[in-house]
Coordinates of C-alpha atoms and ligand atoms in Angstrom, one line a residue:
M113 CA -30.6 135.0 160.9
T114 CA -27.0 133.7 160.5
K115 CA -25.4 133.9 157.1
V116 CA -22.1 132.5 155.8
S117 CA -20.4 133.9 152.7
F118 CA -17.6 132.4 150.7
F119 CA -14.8 134.6 149.6
G120 CA -12.1 132.1 148.9
A121 CA -11.5 128.3 148.5
A122 CA -14.8 128.3 146.6
G123 CA -14.4 126.4 143.4
E124 CA -10.6 126.0 144.1
V125 CA -8.2 125.0 146.8
T126 CA -6.6 128.3 147.8
G127 CA -7.6 131.6 149.4
S128 CA -9.7 130.2 152.2
N129 CA -11.9 133.1 153.6
F130 CA -15.4 132.8 155.1
L131 CA -17.6 135.6 156.5
V132 CA -20.1 134.7 159.2
E133 CA -22.8 137.4 159.8
T134 CA -25.3 137.3 162.7
D135 CA -27.9 140.0 163.5
A136 CA -25.4 141.4 166.0
T137 CA -21.9 141.0 164.5
K138 CA -19.5 139.6 161.9
Y139 CA -16.8 136.9 162.1
I140 CA -14.1 135.7 159.7
V141 CA -12.8 132.2 159.5
D142 CA -9.4 132.0 157.7
C143 CA -8.0 134.8 155.5
G144 CA -5.7 133.0 153.1
L145 CA -3.7 133.8 150.0
F146 CA -4.8 132.8 146.5
Q147 CA -2.0 130.8 145.0
G148 CA -1.4 128.9 141.8
K149 CA 1.5 128.6 139.5
D150 CA 2.5 131.9 141.0
Y151 CA 3.2 131.9 144.7
I152 CA 1.0 135.0 145.1
T153 CA -1.6 135.4 142.3
D154 CA -3.1 138.7 141.2
L155 CA -6.4 137.9 142.8
N156 CA -4.9 138.9 146.1
D157 CA -4.6 142.5 144.9
Q158 CA -8.4 142.9 144.8
P159 CA -9.9 144.6 147.8
L160 CA -11.6 142.4 150.4
P161 CA -15.4 142.2 149.7
Y162 CA -16.4 143.3 153.2
N163 CA -15.6 146.0 155.7
A164 CA -12.7 144.7 157.8
A165 CA -13.4 147.2 160.6
E166 CA -16.9 145.7 161.2
V167 CA -15.5 142.2 161.9
S168 CA -15.4 141.4 165.7
A169 CA -13.3 138.2 165.7
V170 CA -11.2 136.1 163.4
M171 CA -10.6 132.3 163.8
V172 CA -7.7 130.7 162.0
T173 CA -7.6 126.9 161.3
H174 CA -3.9 126.5 160.5
A175 CA -0.6 128.1 159.5
H176 CA -0.6 127.3 155.8
L177 CA -0.3 130.4 153.7
D178 CA -3.5 129.7 151.7
H179 CA -5.3 130.1 155.1
I180 CA -3.5 133.0 156.7
G181 CA -1.7 134.9 153.9
R182 CA -4.2 137.8 153.8
L183 CA -4.5 138.4 157.5
P184 CA -2.1 141.3 157.4
K185 CA -4.2 142.8 154.6
L186 CA -7.3 142.4 156.8
V187 CA -5.5 144.3 159.5
R188 CA -4.2 146.9 157.0
D189 CA -7.8 147.5 156.0
G190 CA -8.8 148.2 159.6
Y191 CA -9.4 145.0 161.5
R192 CA -8.3 145.5 165.1
G193 CA -9.9 142.6 167.0
P194 CA -8.5 139.2 168.2
I195 CA -7.1 136.6 165.8
Y196 CA -7.7 133.3 167.5
A197 CA -5.6 130.2 166.7
T198 CA -3.8 127.4 168.6
E199 CA -0.4 128.3 170.1
A200 CA 1.5 126.2 167.5
T201 CA -0.4 127.8 164.6
I202 CA 0.5 131.3 165.9
E203 CA 4.2 130.3 166.1
L204 CA 4.2 128.8 162.6
A205 CA 2.2 131.6 161.2
T206 CA 4.7 134.1 162.5
I207 CA 7.4 132.4 160.5
V208 CA 5.3 131.8 157.4
L209 CA 3.9 135.4 157.3
K210 CA 7.4 137.0 157.6
D211 CA 8.6 134.8 154.8
A212 CA 5.6 135.7 152.6
M213 CA 6.1 139.4 153.2
G214 CA 9.6 139.1 151.7
L215 CA 8.1 137.3 148.7
S216 CA 5.4 139.9 148.3
T217 CA 8.1 142.7 148.3
E218 CA 10.1 140.8 145.7
R219 CA 7.0 140.4 143.6
S220 CA 6.3 144.1 143.8
E221 CA 9.9 145.1 142.9
R222 CA 10.0 142.5 140.0
E223 CA 6.6 143.0 138.5
G224 CA 5.5 146.4 139.7
K225 CA 2.5 144.9 141.6
P226 CA 1.3 146.5 144.8
V227 CA 2.7 144.9 148.1
L228 CA 0.0 143.0 149.9
Y229 CA 1.0 144.6 153.2
E230 CA 3.9 146.2 155.0
E231 CA 5.9 145.5 158.1
V232 CA 3.7 147.6 160.3
D233 CA 0.6 145.6 159.2
L234 CA 2.5 142.3 159.8
N235 CA 3.6 143.4 163.3
R236 CA 0.1 144.5 164.2
T237 CA -1.3 141.1 163.0
L238 CA 1.2 139.2 165.1
H239 CA 0.1 141.2 168.2
Q240 CA -3.6 140.5 167.5
F241 CA -3.1 136.7 167.7
Q242 CA -4.5 135.1 170.8
S243 CA -4.0 131.4 171.5
V244 CA -6.8 129.0 172.3
P245 CA -6.2 125.3 173.0
Y246 CA -8.2 122.4 171.5
H247 CA -11.5 121.6 173.2
Q248 CA -11.7 124.8 175.3
P249 CA -14.8 126.9 174.3
R250 CA -13.8 130.5 173.9
K251 CA -16.6 133.1 174.5
L252 CA -17.3 135.8 171.9
S253 CA -19.8 138.6 172.2
N254 CA -23.6 138.1 172.3
G255 CA -23.5 134.6 173.7
D256 CA -21.5 133.3 170.7
Q257 CA -18.5 131.0 171.2
F258 CA -16.2 128.7 169.3
T259 CA -14.1 125.6 170.0
F260 CA -11.1 124.2 168.2
Y261 CA -10.7 120.5 167.5
D262 CA -7.5 118.8 166.2
A263 CA -7.7 118.5 162.4
G264 CA -4.6 116.3 162.1
H265 CA -3.4 118.2 159.0
I266 CA -0.3 120.0 160.3
L267 CA 1.0 120.9 163.7
G268 CA -1.6 122.9 165.5
S269 CA -4.2 122.6 162.8
A270 CA -7.8 122.9 163.8
S271 CA -11.4 122.4 162.8
V272 CA -13.8 125.0 164.3
L273 CA -17.2 124.7 165.9
L274 CA -18.6 128.2 165.8
E275 CA -21.8 128.8 167.7
A276 CA -23.1 132.1 166.3
G277 CA -26.5 133.7 166.4
G278 CA -27.9 130.5 168.0
K279 CA -26.6 128.3 165.1
Q280 CA -23.9 125.7 165.1
L281 CA -21.4 126.0 162.3
I282 CA -18.6 123.7 161.6
F283 CA -15.5 124.6 159.5
S284 CA -13.4 121.6 158.7
G285 CA -10.2 123.5 158.0
D286 CA -7.9 121.1 156.1
I287 CA -8.4 117.5 157.3
G288 CA -5.3 115.4 157.7
H289 CA -4.5 112.1 156.0
W290 CA -4.0 109.4 158.6
P291 CA -2.1 107.5 159.8
S292 CA 0.5 110.2 160.2
P293 CA 3.9 109.4 161.7
L294 CA 3.6 112.4 164.0
L295 CA 0.1 113.7 164.3
A296 CA -3.0 112.2 165.9
E297 CA -6.1 111.3 163.8
P298 CA -8.4 114.2 163.0
D299 CA -10.9 114.8 165.8
P300 CA -14.3 115.8 164.2
P301 CA -16.0 118.7 166.1
Q302 CA -19.0 117.6 168.2
P303 CA -21.9 120.1 168.2
S304 CA -24.5 119.9 171.0
S305 CA -27.3 117.4 170.7
A306 CA -29.4 119.4 168.2
G307 CA -26.6 118.7 165.6
A308 CA -24.8 121.1 163.3
D309 CA -26.8 123.6 161.2
L310 CA -24.0 123.9 158.6
I311 CA -20.9 121.9 158.0
I312 CA -18.3 123.5 155.6
T313 CA -15.9 120.8 154.6
E314 CA -12.8 120.7 152.5
A315 CA -12.7 118.2 149.6
T316 CA -9.3 118.6 148.2
Y317 CA -9.2 114.9 147.2
G318 CA -12.9 114.4 146.7
G319 CA -13.5 111.1 144.8
E320 CA -9.9 110.0 145.1
T321 CA -8.3 107.2 147.1
H322 CA -4.7 107.6 148.1
Q323 CA -2.4 104.5 147.5
P324 CA -2.2 102.7 150.9
D325 CA 1.6 103.0 151.0
D326 CA 3.3 103.3 154.3
R327 CA 5.3 106.5 154.6
L328 CA 8.2 104.9 156.5
N329 CA 8.5 102.3 153.8
V330 CA 8.6 104.9 151.0
V331 CA 11.6 106.6 152.7
K332 CA 13.2 103.3 153.5
N333 CA 13.1 102.1 149.9
A334 CA 14.4 105.4 148.7
L335 CA 17.2 105.4 151.2
E336 CA 18.3 101.8 150.4
W337 CA 18.4 102.5 146.7
T338 CA 20.5 105.6 147.3
I339 CA 23.0 103.8 149.5
Q340 CA 23.2 100.9 147.1
N341 CA 23.8 103.2 144.1
R342 CA 25.9 105.6 146.0
G343 CA 23.6 108.3 144.7
V344 CA 21.8 111.4 145.8
L345 CA 18.3 111.3 147.3
L346 CA 16.5 114.6 146.5
I347 CA 13.3 115.3 148.3
P348 CA 11.5 118.6 147.3
A349 CA 9.4 119.3 150.4
F350 CA 7.1 121.9 151.8
S351 CA 8.8 123.7 154.7
I352 CA 6.0 123.2 157.3
E353 CA 5.2 119.6 158.4
R354 CA 6.5 117.6 155.5
S355 CA 10.2 118.5 156.0
Q356 CA 10.0 117.8 159.8
E357 CA 8.1 114.6 159.2
L358 CA 10.9 113.4 156.8
L359 CA 13.5 114.0 159.5
F360 CA 11.4 112.1 162.0
L361 CA 11.1 109.1 159.6
L362 CA 14.9 109.2 158.7
H363 CA 15.7 109.2 162.4
E364 CA 13.4 106.2 162.9
L365 CA 15.1 104.3 160.1
F366 CA 18.6 105.0 161.4
E367 CA 17.6 104.2 165.0
H368 CA 15.2 101.3 164.7
H369 CA 15.9 99.8 161.3
Q370 CA 19.7 99.8 161.4
L371 CA 20.1 101.6 158.1
P372 CA 23.6 102.9 157.6
K373 CA 23.8 106.6 158.5
I374 CA 24.4 108.8 155.5
P375 CA 24.5 112.6 155.6
I376 CA 21.1 114.3 155.5
F377 CA 20.9 117.9 154.5
L378 CA 17.9 120.0 155.5
D379 CA 18.5 122.9 153.0
S380 CA 15.5 125.2 153.8
P381 CA 15.8 128.2 156.1
L382 CA 12.0 128.2 156.6
A383 CA 11.9 124.5 157.5
I384 CA 14.9 124.9 159.9
E385 CA 13.1 127.8 161.6
A386 CA 9.9 125.8 161.9
L387 CA 11.8 122.9 163.4
A388 CA 12.1 124.8 166.7
V389 CA 8.3 125.0 166.8
F390 CA 8.0 121.3 166.2
E391 CA 10.5 120.6 169.0
R392 CA 8.5 122.9 171.5
H393 CA 5.1 121.2 171.0
L394 CA 5.6 117.6 171.9
E395 CA 2.1 117.6 173.5
L396 CA 0.5 117.8 170.0
Y397 CA 1.8 114.5 168.6
R398 CA 0.1 111.2 168.6
K399 CA 0.5 109.2 171.8
A400 CA 3.2 106.8 170.8
V401 CA 5.4 109.7 169.7
V402 CA 4.7 111.6 172.9
D403 CA 5.7 108.6 175.0
E404 CA 8.9 108.1 173.1
A405 CA 9.8 111.8 173.4
H406 CA 9.2 111.7 177.1
G407 CA 11.7 108.8 177.2
G408 CA 14.4 111.2 176.1
H409 CA 14.2 110.5 172.4
D410 CA 15.2 113.6 170.4
M411 CA 12.9 113.3 167.5
F412 CA 14.4 115.6 165.0
D413 CA 18.1 115.6 165.8
F414 CA 20.5 112.9 165.0
R415 CA 24.1 112.3 163.9
G416 CA 24.5 112.9 160.2
L417 CA 21.9 115.7 160.1
V418 CA 23.2 118.9 158.7
L419 CA 21.1 122.1 158.8
T420 CA 22.1 124.7 156.2
P421 CA 20.3 128.0 156.8
A422 CA 23.1 130.1 155.1
V423 CA 23.5 130.2 151.3
E424 CA 27.2 129.4 151.7
D425 CA 26.5 126.2 153.6
S426 CA 23.9 125.3 151.0
K427 CA 26.5 125.6 148.2
D428 CA 28.9 123.3 150.2
I429 CA 26.4 120.4 150.0
S430 CA 27.6 119.7 146.4
Q431 CA 31.2 119.1 147.8
Q432 CA 30.0 116.3 150.0
P433 CA 30.5 112.8 148.6
A434 CA 27.5 110.6 147.8
P435 CA 25.5 108.8 149.1
K436 CA 23.6 111.7 150.7
V437 CA 20.0 113.0 151.2
I438 CA 18.9 116.6 150.4
I439 CA 15.6 117.9 151.6
A440 CA 14.9 121.4 150.2
G441 CA 12.1 123.6 149.0
S442 CA 10.1 124.5 147.2
G443 CA 7.8 121.5 147.3
M444 CA 6.6 122.0 143.7
M445 CA 10.2 122.7 142.4
A446 CA 8.9 126.1 141.3
G447 CA 11.8 127.9 142.8
G448 CA 13.9 127.8 146.0
R449 CA 17.1 125.9 146.7
I450 CA 15.8 122.6 145.3
T451 CA 16.3 124.1 141.8
H452 CA 20.1 124.3 142.4
H453 CA 20.2 120.7 143.4
L454 CA 18.0 119.6 140.5
K455 CA 20.3 121.5 138.1
R456 CA 23.3 119.5 139.4
Y457 CA 21.7 116.1 140.0
L458 CA 18.7 115.6 137.8
S459 CA 20.8 114.4 134.9
H460 CA 22.5 111.7 136.9
P461 CA 21.1 108.2 136.7
N462 CA 22.0 107.5 140.3
T463 CA 19.8 110.3 141.6
Y464 CA 16.5 109.3 143.2
L465 CA 13.9 112.1 143.1
L466 CA 11.2 111.4 145.6
I467 CA 8.1 113.5 144.9
I468 CA 5.9 113.6 148.0
G469 CA 3.7 116.6 147.5
F470 CA 1.0 118.0 145.1
Q471 CA 2.5 119.5 141.9
A472 CA 0.4 122.3 140.5
P473 CA 0.0 122.5 136.7
G474 CA 2.7 124.7 135.1
T475 CA 5.4 124.0 137.7
M476 CA 8.6 122.2 137.0
G477 CA 7.4 119.4 139.3
S478 CA 4.4 118.7 137.1
A479 CA 6.5 118.7 134.0
I480 CA 8.8 116.1 135.5
L481 CA 5.8 114.1 136.7
G482 CA 4.4 114.3 133.2
G483 CA 7.6 112.5 131.9
A484 CA 9.5 115.5 130.5
K485 CA 12.8 114.3 129.0
A486 CA 14.5 117.6 129.9
V487 CA 13.6 120.7 131.9
H488 CA 15.0 124.3 131.8
I489 CA 16.6 125.4 135.0
H490 CA 18.2 128.9 135.3
G491 CA 18.4 129.1 131.5
E492 CA 20.0 125.7 131.1
E493 CA 18.5 122.6 129.6
V494 CA 18.9 119.7 132.1
P495 CA 18.1 116.2 130.9
V496 CA 16.0 114.1 133.2
R497 CA 17.9 110.9 133.9
A498 CA 17.1 110.5 137.6
K499 CA 14.8 107.8 139.0
I500 CA 11.5 109.5 139.7
V501 CA 9.2 108.1 142.3
V502 CA 5.9 109.6 143.4
A503 CA 4.5 108.8 146.8
E504 CA 0.9 109.7 147.5
A505 CA 1.2 108.4 151.0
F506 CA 2.6 111.7 152.1
S507 CA -0.5 113.7 151.1
G508 CA -1.4 116.0 153.9
H509 CA -5.1 115.8 153.0
A510 CA -7.7 113.1 153.8
D511 CA -8.8 111.2 150.7
N512 CA -12.4 110.5 149.8
P513 CA -13.0 107.6 152.2
Q514 CA -11.4 109.5 155.0
L515 CA -13.4 112.7 154.3
M516 CA -16.6 110.6 154.5
Q517 CA -15.5 109.0 157.8
W518 CA -14.9 112.5 159.2
L519 CA -18.2 113.7 158.0
Q520 CA -20.1 110.7 159.3
K521 CA -18.9 111.4 162.8
I522 CA -20.6 114.8 163.0
P523 CA -24.4 114.8 163.8
L524 CA -26.3 117.2 161.5
N525 CA -29.5 119.0 162.4
T526 CA -32.6 117.8 160.5
N527 CA -32.5 121.1 158.6
G528 CA -28.8 121.1 158.4
K529 CA -26.8 121.8 155.3
L530 CA -23.4 120.9 153.9
A531 CA -21.1 123.1 151.9
I532 CA -18.1 121.7 149.9
V533 CA -15.1 124.0 149.6
H534 CA -11.3 123.8 149.1
S535 CA -11.7 121.6 146.0
E536 CA -11.3 121.8 142.3
P537 CA -14.8 121.8 140.6
E538 CA -14.5 118.2 139.3
R539 CA -13.4 116.8 142.7
A540 CA -16.1 118.8 144.5
E541 CA -18.7 117.1 142.2
H542 CA -17.3 113.7 143.0
F543 CA -17.5 114.4 146.7
L544 CA -21.0 115.7 146.3
T545 CA -22.1 112.4 145.0
F546 CA -20.7 110.5 148.0
A547 CA -22.1 113.1 150.4
Q548 CA -25.6 112.9 148.9
S549 CA -25.7 109.2 149.5
H550 CA -24.8 109.8 153.1
L551 CA -27.1 112.8 153.6
P552 CA -30.0 112.3 151.1
N553 CA -32.4 114.7 152.8
H554 CA -30.1 117.6 153.3
P555 CA -29.2 120.5 150.9
I556 CA -25.6 120.2 149.8
I557 CA -24.0 123.2 148.2
V558 CA -20.8 123.7 146.2
P559 CA -20.4 127.5 146.7
K560 CA -18.8 129.8 144.2
I561 CA -16.9 133.0 145.2
G562 CA -19.6 135.3 146.6
T563 CA -22.1 132.6 147.4
M564 CA -24.1 133.3 150.6
I565 CA -25.8 130.6 152.6
E566 CA -28.6 131.4 155.1
V567 CA -28.6 129.1 158.1
Ligands
ZN224 ZN1 -3.3 123.3 154.7

C-alpha cells in the first residue's frame, strides 16, 4: 500500500509539503513555507506532523520559498538523507534560504517568535542537496525511483514522477505559463504504459484564463510611455525569474527594437545574486534563446544597466535624471526597496507603475490595485497619481486552459486518481469541474491539510 498525505498547499497556495509512505519507507516532496500577508506566517512554528528522521529521501520541485522554506526545519528535526533537486534549483535555493534565514531572525527579534532554524541547520541542509538532471531516473531504496521533468515555471523547476511501492505518482510542482521569453514549455511527466496511479496537480489559476498579452509588448508600451513622458517606470518584481526575465526583455527591446537606451536599475540584492545562476545555466532556456546565447549574445548585460546591491547605491538612484526604469522587490510592495521608490514617485503623474505579479490581500500592492487614492508608506501618506498598469501576461503559473493541456498529456491508470492542490478553495472547485469532464470515471480529490490518499 502506498499512501500520500498532504501537509501544505492543501486548500491554499503556500506551504507545499507532501508525505509519501510505502510499506518500506517514507519520502517527502517539497517542504515549503506558509506565507500570506506576512512573509513567514505563524503556521510555520507548528511542529512537522511526521517524524523527520524516518524519511529516507526528499525531492524538491523548485526554489520558491513556499516549496523549500521549511527544509532546514526538517533537517533541524532530524532529517539526514539526500535532498534531490536540479542543479539550478540547488543554486537558487541556496540564495533564497540564506535570505529567508535573515528574515526569520528579524521576525524573531521583532515579534519574539521562535526562529525557524539556525545557521547550522541551513548549512547541513545545503550539504544534503544532490543534483539530478531532467529525464534521468534516480534510484531510491527498495526498487523505487524518481525522474524530474521541466515544469517551465522558473529556472530549474521540475515536475516529479515518483515510482514508489510499485505505484506511479506524479507531482506537478508549479506549472509554468507559456510562452515564456526564457523558458521552454512545461514537459509533462510520462509514466510507463500502465499510466499514473495518482496525479497531484497545482491549480493556482483554476477556472481563470490569462489575458493573451505578449510580455515583450507590455514592457515596450511601458518603456515608450516612460520615454515620452520623461518619467519613471517602476516595476515591483519577485527576485527569482521575474527580475531576470525583465532584463532579458529590456535587452531585446534595446537591441532588436531600436528603443532609445535609458538607465535601468536592478535594485534588489537577491535578484542580483540570482542573476549569476541565470547566466550559468544557458542550457535550460528555450531553444531560440540558447542559440542566441551561443552566438555570443550576453542575455542579461547591456549598456545602461546598473546593479545596485549596496544601500548607498540604491539611494543614489533618485539622483539620476528621468527617464529611467527601476526594478525592485518586493513583488507585492509589502516591503523591500520598492517602498522607498514608491514613496518618492507614486505621487508623480509621470510615473508608470507596472504590476506584473500576484498581489496578496492586505498588501500595499492589492490596495493600489483596488484603486486606493493614497497609501501609507513609512508613516507618510502618499497620494497615488501614477499611471497603474496590470499585466497578467507575466504570471508564472499556467492558467486553466494550460493546466488542462498539461493534464491531458499524462496517461492515467484505469483506477488512477487526481488530487488538486496549491489553489484557493474557490479556484480548486472551478478546476475540479473542468477536470471531471476530462476524467469522468476517476476519483478527483481536493485535499485538506492532513488528508491522506491511499493509492
Ligand atoms: Zn513557484
